Coordinates of C-alpha atoms and ligand atoms in Angstrom, one line a residue:
X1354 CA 0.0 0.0 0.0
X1355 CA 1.3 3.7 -0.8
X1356 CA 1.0 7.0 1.5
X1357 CA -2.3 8.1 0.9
X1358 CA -3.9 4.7 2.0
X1359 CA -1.2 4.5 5.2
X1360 CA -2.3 8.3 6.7
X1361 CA -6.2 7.1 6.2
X1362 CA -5.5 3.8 7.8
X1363 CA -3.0 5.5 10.6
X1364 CA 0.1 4.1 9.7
X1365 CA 2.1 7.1 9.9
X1366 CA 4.7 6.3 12.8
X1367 CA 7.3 5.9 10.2
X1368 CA 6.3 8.3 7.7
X1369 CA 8.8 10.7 7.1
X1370 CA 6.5 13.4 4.6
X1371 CA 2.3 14.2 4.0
X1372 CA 1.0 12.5 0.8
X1373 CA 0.0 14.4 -2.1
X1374 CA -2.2 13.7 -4.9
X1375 CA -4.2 16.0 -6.8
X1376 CA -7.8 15.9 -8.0
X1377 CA -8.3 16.0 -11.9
X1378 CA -4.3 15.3 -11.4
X1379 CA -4.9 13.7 -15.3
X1380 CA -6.3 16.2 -17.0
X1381 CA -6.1 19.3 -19.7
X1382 CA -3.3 21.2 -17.7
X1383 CA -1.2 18.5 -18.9
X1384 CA 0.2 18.5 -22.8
X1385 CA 0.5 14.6 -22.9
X1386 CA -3.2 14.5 -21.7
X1387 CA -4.6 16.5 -24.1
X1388 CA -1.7 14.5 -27.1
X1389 CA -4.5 11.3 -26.1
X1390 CA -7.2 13.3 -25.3
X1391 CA -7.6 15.0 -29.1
X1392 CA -7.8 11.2 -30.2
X1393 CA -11.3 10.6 -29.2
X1394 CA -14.0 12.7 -30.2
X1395 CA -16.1 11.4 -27.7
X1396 CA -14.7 12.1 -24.3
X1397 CA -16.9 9.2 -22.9
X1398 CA -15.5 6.7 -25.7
X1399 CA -12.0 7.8 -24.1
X1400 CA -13.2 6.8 -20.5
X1401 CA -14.3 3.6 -21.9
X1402 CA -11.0 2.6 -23.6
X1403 CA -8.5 0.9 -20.5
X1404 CA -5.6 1.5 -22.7
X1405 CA -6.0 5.1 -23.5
X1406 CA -7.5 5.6 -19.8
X1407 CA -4.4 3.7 -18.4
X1408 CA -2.0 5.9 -19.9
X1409 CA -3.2 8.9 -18.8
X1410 CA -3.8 8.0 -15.5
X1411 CA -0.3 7.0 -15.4
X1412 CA 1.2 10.5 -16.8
X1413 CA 0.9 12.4 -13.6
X1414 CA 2.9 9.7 -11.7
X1415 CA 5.8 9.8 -14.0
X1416 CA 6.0 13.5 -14.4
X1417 CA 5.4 14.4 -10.6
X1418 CA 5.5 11.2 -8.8
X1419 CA 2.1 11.7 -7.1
X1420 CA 2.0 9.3 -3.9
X1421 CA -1.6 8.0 -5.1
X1422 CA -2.9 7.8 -9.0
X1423 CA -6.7 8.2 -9.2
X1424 CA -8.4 6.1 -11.9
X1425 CA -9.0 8.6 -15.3
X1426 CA -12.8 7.9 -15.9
X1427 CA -15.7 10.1 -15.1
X1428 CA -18.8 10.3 -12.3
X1429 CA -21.5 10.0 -15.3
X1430 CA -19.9 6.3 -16.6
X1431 CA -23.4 5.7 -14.0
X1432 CA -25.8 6.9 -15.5
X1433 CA -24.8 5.4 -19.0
X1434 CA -24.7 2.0 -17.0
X1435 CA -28.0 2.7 -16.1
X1436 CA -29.5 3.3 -19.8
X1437 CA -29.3 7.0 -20.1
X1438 CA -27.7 8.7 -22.8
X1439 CA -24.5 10.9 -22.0
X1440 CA -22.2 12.7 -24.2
X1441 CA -20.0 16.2 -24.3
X1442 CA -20.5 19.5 -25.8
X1443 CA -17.3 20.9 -25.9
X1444 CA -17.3 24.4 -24.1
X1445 CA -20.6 23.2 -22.2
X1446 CA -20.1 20.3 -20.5
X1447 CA -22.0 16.8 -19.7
X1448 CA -25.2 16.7 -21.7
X1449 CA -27.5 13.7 -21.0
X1450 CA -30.8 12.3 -22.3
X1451 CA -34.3 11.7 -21.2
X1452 CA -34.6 9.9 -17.7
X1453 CA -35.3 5.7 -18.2
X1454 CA -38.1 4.4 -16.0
X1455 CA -37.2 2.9 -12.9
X1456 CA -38.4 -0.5 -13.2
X1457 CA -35.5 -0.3 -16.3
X1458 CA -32.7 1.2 -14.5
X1459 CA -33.6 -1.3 -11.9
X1460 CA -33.8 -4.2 -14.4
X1461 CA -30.3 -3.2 -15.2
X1462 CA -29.2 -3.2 -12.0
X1463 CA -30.2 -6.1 -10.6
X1464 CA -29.4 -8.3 -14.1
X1465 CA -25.5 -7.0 -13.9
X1466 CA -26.1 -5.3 -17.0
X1467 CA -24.4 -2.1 -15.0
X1468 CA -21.2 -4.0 -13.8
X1469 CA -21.0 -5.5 -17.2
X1470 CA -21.4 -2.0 -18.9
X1471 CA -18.9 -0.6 -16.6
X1472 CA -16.3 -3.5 -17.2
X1473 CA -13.4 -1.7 -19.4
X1474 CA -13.4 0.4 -16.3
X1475 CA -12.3 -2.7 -14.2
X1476 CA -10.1 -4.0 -16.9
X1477 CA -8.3 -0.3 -16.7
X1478 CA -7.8 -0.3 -13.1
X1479 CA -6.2 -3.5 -13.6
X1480 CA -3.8 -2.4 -16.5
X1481 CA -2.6 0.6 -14.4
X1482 CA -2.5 -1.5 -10.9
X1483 CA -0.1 -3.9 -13.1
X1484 CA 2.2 -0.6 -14.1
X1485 CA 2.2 1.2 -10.4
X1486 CA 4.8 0.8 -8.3
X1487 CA 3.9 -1.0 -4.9
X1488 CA 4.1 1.8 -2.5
X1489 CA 2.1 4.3 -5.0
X1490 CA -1.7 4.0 -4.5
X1491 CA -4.4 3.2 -7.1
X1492 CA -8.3 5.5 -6.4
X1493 CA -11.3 4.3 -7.6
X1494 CA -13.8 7.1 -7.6
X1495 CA -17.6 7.8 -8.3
X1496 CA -20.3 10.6 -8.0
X1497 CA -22.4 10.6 -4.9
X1498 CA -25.5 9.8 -5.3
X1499 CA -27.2 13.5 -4.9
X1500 CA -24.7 15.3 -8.1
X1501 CA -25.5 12.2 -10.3
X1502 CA -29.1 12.7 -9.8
X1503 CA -28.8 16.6 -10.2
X1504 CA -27.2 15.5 -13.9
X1505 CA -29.7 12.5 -14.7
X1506 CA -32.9 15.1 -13.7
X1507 CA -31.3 18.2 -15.4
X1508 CA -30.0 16.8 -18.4
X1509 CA -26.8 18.5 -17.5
X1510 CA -24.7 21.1 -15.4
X1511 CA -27.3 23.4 -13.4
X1512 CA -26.5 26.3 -11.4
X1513 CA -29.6 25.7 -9.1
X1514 CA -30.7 22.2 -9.6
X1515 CA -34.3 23.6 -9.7
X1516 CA -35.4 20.2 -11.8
X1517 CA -34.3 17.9 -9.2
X1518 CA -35.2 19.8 -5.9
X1519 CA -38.2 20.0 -7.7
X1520 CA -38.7 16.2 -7.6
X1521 CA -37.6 15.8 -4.3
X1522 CA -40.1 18.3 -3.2
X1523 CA -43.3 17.2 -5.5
X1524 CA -42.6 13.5 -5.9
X1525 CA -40.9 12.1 -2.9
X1526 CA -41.6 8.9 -3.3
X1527 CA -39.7 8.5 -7.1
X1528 CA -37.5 10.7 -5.6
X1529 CA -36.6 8.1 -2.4
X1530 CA -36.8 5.2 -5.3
X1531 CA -34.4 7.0 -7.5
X1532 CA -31.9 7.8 -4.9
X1533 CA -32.0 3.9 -3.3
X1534 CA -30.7 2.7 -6.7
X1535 CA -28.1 5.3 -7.7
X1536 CA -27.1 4.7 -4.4
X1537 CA -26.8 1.2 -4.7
X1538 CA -25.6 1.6 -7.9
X1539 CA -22.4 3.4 -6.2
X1540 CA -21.6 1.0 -4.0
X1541 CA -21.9 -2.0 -6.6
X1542 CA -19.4 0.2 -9.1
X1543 CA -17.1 1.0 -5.9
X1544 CA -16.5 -2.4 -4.8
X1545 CA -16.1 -3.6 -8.1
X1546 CA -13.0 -0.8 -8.7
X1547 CA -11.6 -1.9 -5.4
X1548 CA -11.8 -5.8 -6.5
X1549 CA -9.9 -5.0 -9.6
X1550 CA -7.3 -3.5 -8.0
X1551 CA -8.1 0.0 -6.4
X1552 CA -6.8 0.4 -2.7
X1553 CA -9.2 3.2 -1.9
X1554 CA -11.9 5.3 -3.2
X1555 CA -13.3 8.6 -3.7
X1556 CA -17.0 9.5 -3.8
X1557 CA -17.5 13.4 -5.6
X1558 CA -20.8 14.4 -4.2
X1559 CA -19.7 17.8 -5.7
X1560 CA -23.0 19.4 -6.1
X1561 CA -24.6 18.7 -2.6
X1562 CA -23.7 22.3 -1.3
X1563 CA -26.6 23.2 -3.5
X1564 CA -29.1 21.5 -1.3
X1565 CA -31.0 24.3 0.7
X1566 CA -31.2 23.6 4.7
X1567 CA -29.3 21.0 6.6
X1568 CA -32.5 18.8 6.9
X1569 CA -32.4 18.0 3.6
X1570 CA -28.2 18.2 3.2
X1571 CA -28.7 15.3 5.9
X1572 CA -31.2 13.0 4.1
X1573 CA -30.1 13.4 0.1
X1574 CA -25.7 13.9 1.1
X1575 CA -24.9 12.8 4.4
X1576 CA -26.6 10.3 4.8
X1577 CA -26.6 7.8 1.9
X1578 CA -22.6 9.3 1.8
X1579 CA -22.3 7.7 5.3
X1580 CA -24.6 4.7 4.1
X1581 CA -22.1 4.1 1.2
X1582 CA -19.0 4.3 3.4
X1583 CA -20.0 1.9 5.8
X1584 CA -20.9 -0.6 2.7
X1585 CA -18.1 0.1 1.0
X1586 CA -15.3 0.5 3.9
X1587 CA -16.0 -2.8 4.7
X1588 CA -13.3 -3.4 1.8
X1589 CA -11.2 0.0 1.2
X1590 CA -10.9 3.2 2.9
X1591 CA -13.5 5.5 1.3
X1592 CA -13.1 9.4 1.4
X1593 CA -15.9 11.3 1.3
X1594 CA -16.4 14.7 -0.5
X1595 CA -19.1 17.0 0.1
X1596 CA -18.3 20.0 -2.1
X1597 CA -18.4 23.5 0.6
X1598 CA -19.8 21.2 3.4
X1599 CA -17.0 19.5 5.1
X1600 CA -17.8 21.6 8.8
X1601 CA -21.6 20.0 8.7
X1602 CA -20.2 16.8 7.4
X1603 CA -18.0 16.6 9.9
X1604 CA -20.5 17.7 12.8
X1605 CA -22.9 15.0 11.4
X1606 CA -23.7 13.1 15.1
X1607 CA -25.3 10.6 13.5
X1608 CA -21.8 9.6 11.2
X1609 CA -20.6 8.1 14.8
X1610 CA -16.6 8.9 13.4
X1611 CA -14.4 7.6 15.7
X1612 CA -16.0 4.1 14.7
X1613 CA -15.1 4.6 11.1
X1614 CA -11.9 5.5 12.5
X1615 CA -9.5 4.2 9.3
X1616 CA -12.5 3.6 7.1
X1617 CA -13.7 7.2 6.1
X1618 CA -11.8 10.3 5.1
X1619 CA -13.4 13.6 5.3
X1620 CA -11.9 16.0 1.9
X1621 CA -12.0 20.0 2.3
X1622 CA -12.9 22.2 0.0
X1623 CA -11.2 25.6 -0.1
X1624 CA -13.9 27.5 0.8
X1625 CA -13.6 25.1 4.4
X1626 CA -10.6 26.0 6.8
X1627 CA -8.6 22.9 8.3
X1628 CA -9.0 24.1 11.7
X1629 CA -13.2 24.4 11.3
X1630 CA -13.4 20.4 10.2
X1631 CA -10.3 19.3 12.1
X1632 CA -12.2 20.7 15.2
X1633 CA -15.7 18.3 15.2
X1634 CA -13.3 15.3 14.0
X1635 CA -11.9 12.6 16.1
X1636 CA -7.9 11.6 15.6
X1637 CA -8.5 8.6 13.5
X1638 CA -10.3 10.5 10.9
X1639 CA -8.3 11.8 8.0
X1640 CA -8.7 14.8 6.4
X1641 CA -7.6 16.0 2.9
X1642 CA -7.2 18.9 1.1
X1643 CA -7.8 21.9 0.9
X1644 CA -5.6 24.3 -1.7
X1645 CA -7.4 26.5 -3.4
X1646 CA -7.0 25.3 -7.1
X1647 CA -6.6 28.9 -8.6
X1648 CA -3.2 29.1 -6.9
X1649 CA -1.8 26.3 -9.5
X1650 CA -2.5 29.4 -11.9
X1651 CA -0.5 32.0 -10.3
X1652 CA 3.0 32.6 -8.8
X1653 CA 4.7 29.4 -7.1
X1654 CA 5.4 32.5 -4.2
X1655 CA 2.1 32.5 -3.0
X1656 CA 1.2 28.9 -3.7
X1657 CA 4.3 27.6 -1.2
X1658 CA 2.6 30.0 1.3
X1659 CA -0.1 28.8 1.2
X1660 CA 0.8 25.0 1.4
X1661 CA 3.0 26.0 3.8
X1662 CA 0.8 27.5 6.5
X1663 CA -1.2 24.4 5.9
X1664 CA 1.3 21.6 6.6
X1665 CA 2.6 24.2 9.6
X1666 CA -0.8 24.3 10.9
X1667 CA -1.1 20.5 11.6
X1668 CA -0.1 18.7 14.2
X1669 CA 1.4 15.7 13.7
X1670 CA -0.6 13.1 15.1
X1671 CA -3.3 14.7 12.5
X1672 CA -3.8 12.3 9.8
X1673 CA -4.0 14.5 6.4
X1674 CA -3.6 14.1 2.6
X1675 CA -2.4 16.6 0.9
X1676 CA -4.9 17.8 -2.4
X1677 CA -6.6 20.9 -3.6
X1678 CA -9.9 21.8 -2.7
X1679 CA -11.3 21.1 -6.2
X1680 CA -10.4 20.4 -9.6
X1681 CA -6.8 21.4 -11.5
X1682 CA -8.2 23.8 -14.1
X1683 CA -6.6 23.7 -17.6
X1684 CA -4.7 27.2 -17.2
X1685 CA -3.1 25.3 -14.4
X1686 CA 0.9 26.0 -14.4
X1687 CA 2.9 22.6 -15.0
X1688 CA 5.9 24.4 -13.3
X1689 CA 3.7 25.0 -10.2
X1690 CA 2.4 21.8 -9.8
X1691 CA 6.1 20.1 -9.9
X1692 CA 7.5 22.4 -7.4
X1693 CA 4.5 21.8 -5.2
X1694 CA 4.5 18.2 -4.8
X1695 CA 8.2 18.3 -4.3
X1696 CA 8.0 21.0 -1.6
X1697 CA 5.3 19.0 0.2
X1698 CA 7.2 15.6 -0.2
X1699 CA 10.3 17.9 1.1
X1700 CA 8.6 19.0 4.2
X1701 CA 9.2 17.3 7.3
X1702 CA 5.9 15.7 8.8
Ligands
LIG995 O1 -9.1 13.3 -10.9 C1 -8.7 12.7 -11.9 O2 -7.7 12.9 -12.6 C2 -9.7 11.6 -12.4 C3 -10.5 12.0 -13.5 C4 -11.9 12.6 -13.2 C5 -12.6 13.2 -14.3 N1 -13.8 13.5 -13.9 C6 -12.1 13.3 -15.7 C7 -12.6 14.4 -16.5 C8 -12.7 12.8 -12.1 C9 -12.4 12.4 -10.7 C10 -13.9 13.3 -12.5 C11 -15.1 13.5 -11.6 C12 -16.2 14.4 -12.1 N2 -16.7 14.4 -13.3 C13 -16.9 15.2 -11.2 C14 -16.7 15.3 -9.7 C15 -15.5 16.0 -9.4 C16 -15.7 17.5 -9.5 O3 -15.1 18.1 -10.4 O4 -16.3 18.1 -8.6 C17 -17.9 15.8 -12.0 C18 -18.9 16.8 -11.5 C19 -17.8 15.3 -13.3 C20 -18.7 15.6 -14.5 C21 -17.9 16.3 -15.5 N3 -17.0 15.6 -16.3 C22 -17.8 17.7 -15.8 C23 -18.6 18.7 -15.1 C24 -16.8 17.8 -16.8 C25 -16.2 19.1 -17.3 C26 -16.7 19.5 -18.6 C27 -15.7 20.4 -19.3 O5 -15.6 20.4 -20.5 O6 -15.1 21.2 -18.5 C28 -16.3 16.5 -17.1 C29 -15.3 16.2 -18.1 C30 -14.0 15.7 -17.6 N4 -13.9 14.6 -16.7 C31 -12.7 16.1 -18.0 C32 -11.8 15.3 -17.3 C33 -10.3 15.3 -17.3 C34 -12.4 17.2 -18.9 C35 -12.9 17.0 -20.3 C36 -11.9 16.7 -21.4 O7 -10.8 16.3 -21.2 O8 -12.3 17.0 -22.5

């Protein structure tokens, strides 16, 4: 097992540095991503090919030597399991067609048309598990259940996710059906990564920030997020990211942490300070995060600042893996993101 896997799980006695990996760490910024990338016209064709998803996920750890790869695929590889169309506009994002009935998502489901749909995924995280080094982790990731139903109900991005709240509010009982399957859903396509060779996963619940009043943060985010982890930790550690929530997810009562002590990782945004989560969470919960993104674009002066006060402010016994609060953006400095892992791999724990 690698670095990242060792601070979730506690092993850190011996651990001389913080681990670092980055989300979207394979990605545009990169000029060998986008030399594979402007091969497929159709981005999800791209997530679907283990070779060409394989290499890419492997180009971050050769340029930067990233303590953890994370699986190049996408959250919406679910909902085209599940029957629904999904496909890119370049310049607008995810576009996806009309919702399938239930009873035929659940068809799917149930038959293992989903886990056979999703397979090339498996036989990717294979391939690259074959290429990493030992002591260099492998994530599996997928969307939490709330932000892929925001995408399968809006057809897309949404600023407001006025469709889906919507649903929740009119229909609660298709809403309650559809959430029980993406959920399960999740936890069938999580496992699965983790039996084909991922150490630990990653669930992106991205969009539940969106969700107005904790009530309802509780039942559609928290909840099926801690429902998931408790499935799923049974065979990885899982970390959990709720995009601009981390303090509530952290003073969820009902998550019981210190049980899941080694299980469950809590990931910061950078709109969250480390203190503000750090505070409601017991010592065997991990943390990662929480570097604001935009600094990759900027000078490497205030970025080393920045990362700086952030390793200085933790105390050792804190477990914490090193990421940004969100997504590299593709105006990203390369230059930036090499002197940043080295710094952090330079710094003494
Ligand atoms: O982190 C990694 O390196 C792994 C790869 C990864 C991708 N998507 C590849 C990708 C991960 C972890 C994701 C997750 C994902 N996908 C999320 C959750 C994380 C987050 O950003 O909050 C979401 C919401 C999506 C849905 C999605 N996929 C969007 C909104 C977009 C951007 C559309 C655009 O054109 O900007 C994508 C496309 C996508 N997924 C890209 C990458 C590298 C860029 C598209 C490209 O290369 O053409």
């Amino acid at each position: 097992m690698g670095a990242v896997f060792d601070e979730i799980v506690g092993d850190i006695e011996t651990k001389s540095h913080r681990p670092v990996w980055m989300m979207r760490q394979a990605g545009r910024y990169l000029p060998e991503y986008r030399a594979v990338r402007s091969k497929f016209s159709n981005f999800m064709d791209f997530c679907f090919h283990p070779q060409a998803a394989t290499e890419v996920t492997l180009q971050p750890i050769a340029r930067f030597g990233f303590d953890a790869a994370i699986m190049f695929s996408d959250i919406l590889v679910i909902p085209q399991a599940l029957g629904q169309k999904v496909w890119f506009v370049s310049g607008e994002g995810p576009k996806l067609g009309p919702l399938p009935s239930l009873d035929d998502m659940e068809k799917r489901l149930e038959s293992g048309a989903v886990i056979n749909h999703l397979s090339k995924v498996y036989t990717a995280i294979t391939m690259t598990r074959a290429e990493l080094k030992q002591n260099t982790d492998l994530i599996g990731f997928c969307g939490g259940p709330w932000t892929l139903i925001t995408y399968m109900i809006e057809g897309g991005s949404s600023s407001n996710y006025h469709q889906a709240l919507d649903l929740a509010d009119k229909n609660q009982q298709f809403f309650d059906r559809l959430m029980a399957l993406v959920e399960k859903a999740v936890v069938h396509h999580l496992v699965a990564q983790i039996k084909a060779g991922a150490n630990l996963v990653q669930v992106f619940d991205s969009w539940a920030g969106g969700i107005p009043g904790h009530k309802a943060r509780q039942r559609w985010s928290f909840d099926p997020l801690m429902k998931i982890a408790d499935e799923v930790g049974k065979f990885a550690p899982t970390v959990l990211f709720a995009k601009g929530l981390a303090i509530e997810l952290a003073q969820n009562k009902q998550a019981a942490w210190s049980q899941h002590g080694g299980k469950v990782a809590v990931a910061i945004g950078q709109d969250q300070g480390f203190d503000a989560v750090r505070r409601h969470l017991p010592d065997n919960i991990a943390t990662q995060g929480n570097i604001d993104p935009q600094l990759m674009v900027g000078d490497w002066s205030l970025l080393k600042q920045k990362t700086g006060k952030l390793l200085q402010g933790m105390a050792s016994k804190n477990r914490h893996v090193i990421n940004l609060g969100h997504g590299i953006t593709p105006n990203a400095k390369v230059d930036n993101v090499q002197r940043w892992v080295e710094y952090i791999q330079e710094y003494p724990r």
